[in-house]
Amino acid sequence: MKKLLLIVLMLTFVSSIVLSGCGTDSETSTEDTPTDTAEDKTKDEPVILDEADKQEPVTLTLRHTQIGEGKQSRLVLLEDAVADAESKLEHVTFELEAVDHEVNRFDKLPAEMAAGNQPDIFDLFGGTDTIRYAKADRLLPLNSILDELGLTDQFIELGEFTVDGEIYGLPIGGFTEGYFYSKPIFEELSVEPPTTWAELENIATKSKEAGYVPFAMAAQGAWVPMMTMNTLVGHSAGPDSIQGLIDGTHKWTDPEIVNAFEVLQDFVAKDYFKQGSLGLDYGEQRNQLITGEAVMMFDGSWTSSVFTDPEQAGDMLGDVGYFGMPGVPNGVGDQTAVNAGFSNGYGFSSSIADDENKLTAVKQFIQSMYNEEMQKRGLIEDNVIPSMKVSNLSGVDPLMSEIIEVMNSAGGAFPAIDGVVQAEVNTILGEGIQRILGDDVDPLEMLEEVQQIQEKANQEQ
Amino acid sequence: MNKTLKNPLVYILFLLPTILLYCLFMGVPVIQAFYYGFTDWDGLNPHIFNGLENFKEAFSDSDFWFSLLNNVYFIYFSIVIQLPIILFLALLISQVKRFKAFYKTAVFIPSILSTAVIGILWGFIYEPDSGLLNQFLALFGVEKIYWLSDKNTAMISILITNAWQWTGFYIVLILAAILGIPKDLLEQAEIDGATTWKKSTQIIIPLINPIIIVVMLLSIAGAMKALDIVWVMTEGGPFGTTDVMATYMIKEAFREYQYGYGNAIAVLIFIFTLLITGIFQWITKNKERIEY
């Protein structure tokens, strides 16, 4: 009898745990994610939602990477766009989640994509990232939405977010890369922004003799020195060379590409970078320029907002200029070509397609985020090159004007290497560039290894 | 009531939730890792069974062996350098008459700090320009050392930080064992004229040998699964010279989207750890155990 009682007790205990677990689950889903209910309803009864259903609270997760002082202006813009979207759809809430750019791009988002639980809206890179996720059906196709919102022709360039004719992401802005420089130090050294490689070398030599670091560098993240290499390769081997590495028309071991890496090696040999740069985080790079330790810095146009913000720029406010990298000796193609593109923006989870309420919210978010006013504000407040056509460009910061001028006078553009080559090539290349900075490898030897990986990756594609 | 408690089913009942949770969060992932280790999987598209290919690739991958070597450095540093320091400090604190609790707490504090905090803290100490260490060394005319960005010093810098983090925890373990030795035993030795050195080496250390072995085992297991401290301090850099097996696994899986290969490395970490700890236990199990 006692045994029977014990068994009954045990069964009651275990089943109560299981049942209570189930009970909480369904309760939570009703309270926390009411959209699920709507989703279920839609699945069960494929009818058009009535007004009452549409007003049910909807929460969308929004992953952004606007962390730190340097991205404060961009965060304000995002928050304003979200507030605008929420005011227009009162039942919608966007839950913002801030994640470091590198963590999001290289660790968190790939893991979430693998598990299929990516946020509803997230910071996304064009090129290989978008291709990868689009082919695995993790991204929401946007062609019909853009058509519906009348935005299809409003973007300058969507190529990096387009896969097989379908658009999967919207760039928040454009970028170009070049040299930022300290105007006071240039004045002190009696030099002008260089137009030839010899002039650049001359400034570097003079800077070093005067006790400055010629080029700011913080290479803990391989993508930072890769920016310099990107333009060196584009100039030395021609604007088409980077895409040619995938097509097989160019090799990493081509003399022109090897030459580009030897330039970097030469910079290292001449101590043009700060010692110990391999242990420095990206933010340290601009600090070297702001504190007057370094004279020039190769970086993306997005950094310009730092130099126009009194709090961040300090004494260097208004004292930073910009010029494009001069052509390298024996370079192929137009030497004024720049690394430029529209590669960073927002992508949307493919799961949204099944949820009419979320889809409506996403459409509103796109409208609130991607419009002429926000693009203009991005340009003025955050110094980001607009990704959409903006009719009035007045009121632009002088530094931004210099950047736009370099872009306008460029004889062409080439893409970012890390947006073109495969992930495994990117890893080995990044490590190779860091090894050159650490004076640990011969460029040709390193590039032979990269080429092997490149060929293997091209075959597997 | 007594009869109920004698029934093994009752104990199983109480253990059941824990066992279920353990299976869910430990057993299932381990089985999954083994499964995916035999596949070619990019994390997004359907996986393809590829037999032992990932393991063959790992065995012929020089970067993987290099990262294993760094794990071996972790073990070596823990056993050969850290352990004697732990023993010395534990013996020292056990002899202290006043403020014993203060010393115990002081040495234990680093082990309750999160690894991220410790990584950042030591990042400041190792900072080349204004870091405490370089400033101290400069007093003796030592030139600037780029601790975390020079391939020759990055690994040792991490090992020192890791040792600093865990030394206190092991000291407290050993201290507990030392304080557990009957006082009359040590008093007898003193009466017989034993010096502090003799008491330590011939009485205390042999008596706490089982705890020392436990500390060594924990150190080995910790060294084999080392990850967080490396990730926080260098992310395996400069150019992969401080990569340990776990950081290499993360890079392969998440940076290069080779989830199959990453799982195979995880399996190898599991097997290597089992092997090394197994060999260590086999070596130490036949040692004479002194009872008191």
Coordinates of C-alpha atoms in Angstrom, one line a residue, chain A residues 2-3 6-7 9-11 13-14 17 102-103 105-107 110-111 113-115 129 132-133 135-136 138 220 274-280 284 293 423-425 427-428 431-432 434-440 449 456, chain B residues 1 3-4 7 9-10 12-14 16-17 20 40-45 57 62-63 127-129 144 146 148-151 231-235 237-241 243 248 250-259:
Chain A
K2 CA 2.8 2.3 1.0
K3 CA 4.7 1.4 -2.1
L6 CA 4.9 6.4 -2.9
I7 CA 4.7 5.7 -6.6
L9 CA 3.3 10.6 -5.0
M10 CA 6.3 10.3 -7.3
L11 CA 4.2 10.4 -10.4
F13 CA 5.5 15.2 -8.2
V14 CA 7.2 14.6 -11.6
I17 CA 6.9 19.7 -12.6
E102 CA 33.1 42.9 -33.8
V103 CA 31.2 40.6 -31.3
R105 CA 29.5 40.5 -36.7
F106 CA 31.9 37.7 -35.9
D107 CA 30.5 35.9 -32.9
P110 CA 26.7 34.0 -36.8
A111 CA 25.8 31.8 -33.7
M113 CA 21.9 32.6 -37.5
A114 CA 23.1 29.0 -37.0
A115 CA 20.5 28.5 -34.3
D129 CA 27.8 38.1 -44.8
R132 CA 25.7 33.6 -46.6
Y133 CA 22.7 34.4 -44.6
K135 CA 21.3 31.6 -49.1
A136 CA 20.4 30.0 -45.8
R138 CA 17.7 33.7 -42.7
Q220 CA 44.6 44.0 -32.3
K274 CA 53.6 52.9 -33.0
Q275 CA 55.4 50.0 -31.3
G276 CA 53.1 47.5 -29.8
S277 CA 50.3 48.4 -32.1
L278 CA 49.3 44.7 -32.2
G279 CA 48.1 44.9 -28.7
L280 CA 46.0 48.0 -29.2
E284 CA 43.4 53.6 -29.6
E293 CA 51.2 61.3 -30.9
A423 CA 35.8 33.9 -44.3
E424 CA 38.7 31.5 -44.2
V425 CA 40.8 33.6 -46.6
T427 CA 41.2 35.0 -41.3
I428 CA 44.5 33.8 -42.8
E431 CA 46.7 37.1 -39.4
G432 CA 49.3 37.5 -42.2
Q434 CA 49.4 41.2 -38.3
R435 CA 52.5 39.0 -38.8
I436 CA 53.9 41.6 -41.2
L437 CA 53.3 44.3 -38.5
G438 CA 55.0 42.0 -36.0
D439 CA 57.9 41.6 -38.4
D440 CA 57.3 37.8 -38.3
E449 CA 49.8 30.4 -48.0
K456 CA 40.6 25.9 -52.0
Chain B
M1 CA 9.4 7.9 7.6
K3 CA 11.3 3.2 5.9
T4 CA 10.6 5.8 3.2
N7 CA 13.8 3.4 -0.3
L9 CA 13.3 5.4 -5.2
V10 CA 13.0 8.4 -2.9
I12 CA 16.1 9.0 -7.3
L13 CA 13.0 11.2 -7.1
F14 CA 15.0 14.0 -5.5
L16 CA 15.7 13.4 -10.9
P17 CA 15.4 17.2 -11.6
L20 CA 17.5 15.9 -16.1
D40 CA 30.9 19.1 -42.7
W41 CA 28.7 21.9 -41.5
D42 CA 28.8 25.6 -41.9
G43 CA 26.3 26.3 -39.2
L44 CA 23.5 27.4 -41.6
N45 CA 23.1 24.8 -44.3
E57 CA 42.4 17.7 -40.7
S62 CA 49.9 22.8 -37.5
D63 CA 47.9 25.7 -36.0
E127 CA 50.2 48.7 -20.9
P128 CA 53.5 49.6 -22.5
D129 CA 53.5 53.3 -22.0
K144 CA 59.8 49.3 -22.7
Y146 CA 55.2 45.3 -25.2
L148 CA 50.6 41.6 -24.9
S149 CA 51.6 42.5 -28.4
D150 CA 55.0 40.9 -28.6
K151 CA 54.8 37.2 -29.5
W231 CA 40.1 35.7 -25.2
V232 CA 39.8 38.7 -22.9
M233 CA 43.5 39.6 -23.0
T234 CA 44.6 38.9 -26.5
E235 CA 41.9 37.0 -28.4
G237 CA 46.9 37.3 -30.8
P238 CA 49.3 38.5 -31.8
F239 CA 48.7 36.6 -34.9
G240 CA 47.5 33.4 -33.2
T241 CA 50.6 33.0 -31.0
D243 CA 45.8 30.6 -29.2
Y248 CA 41.2 28.1 -31.9
I250 CA 36.0 29.4 -31.5
K251 CA 37.8 31.0 -34.4
E252 CA 37.4 27.9 -36.7
A253 CA 33.7 27.6 -35.8
F254 CA 32.5 31.2 -35.6
R255 CA 35.0 33.2 -37.6
E256 CA 35.4 30.7 -40.5
Y257 CA 32.0 29.1 -40.2
Q258 CA 33.5 25.6 -40.0
Y259 CA 31.2 24.3 -37.3

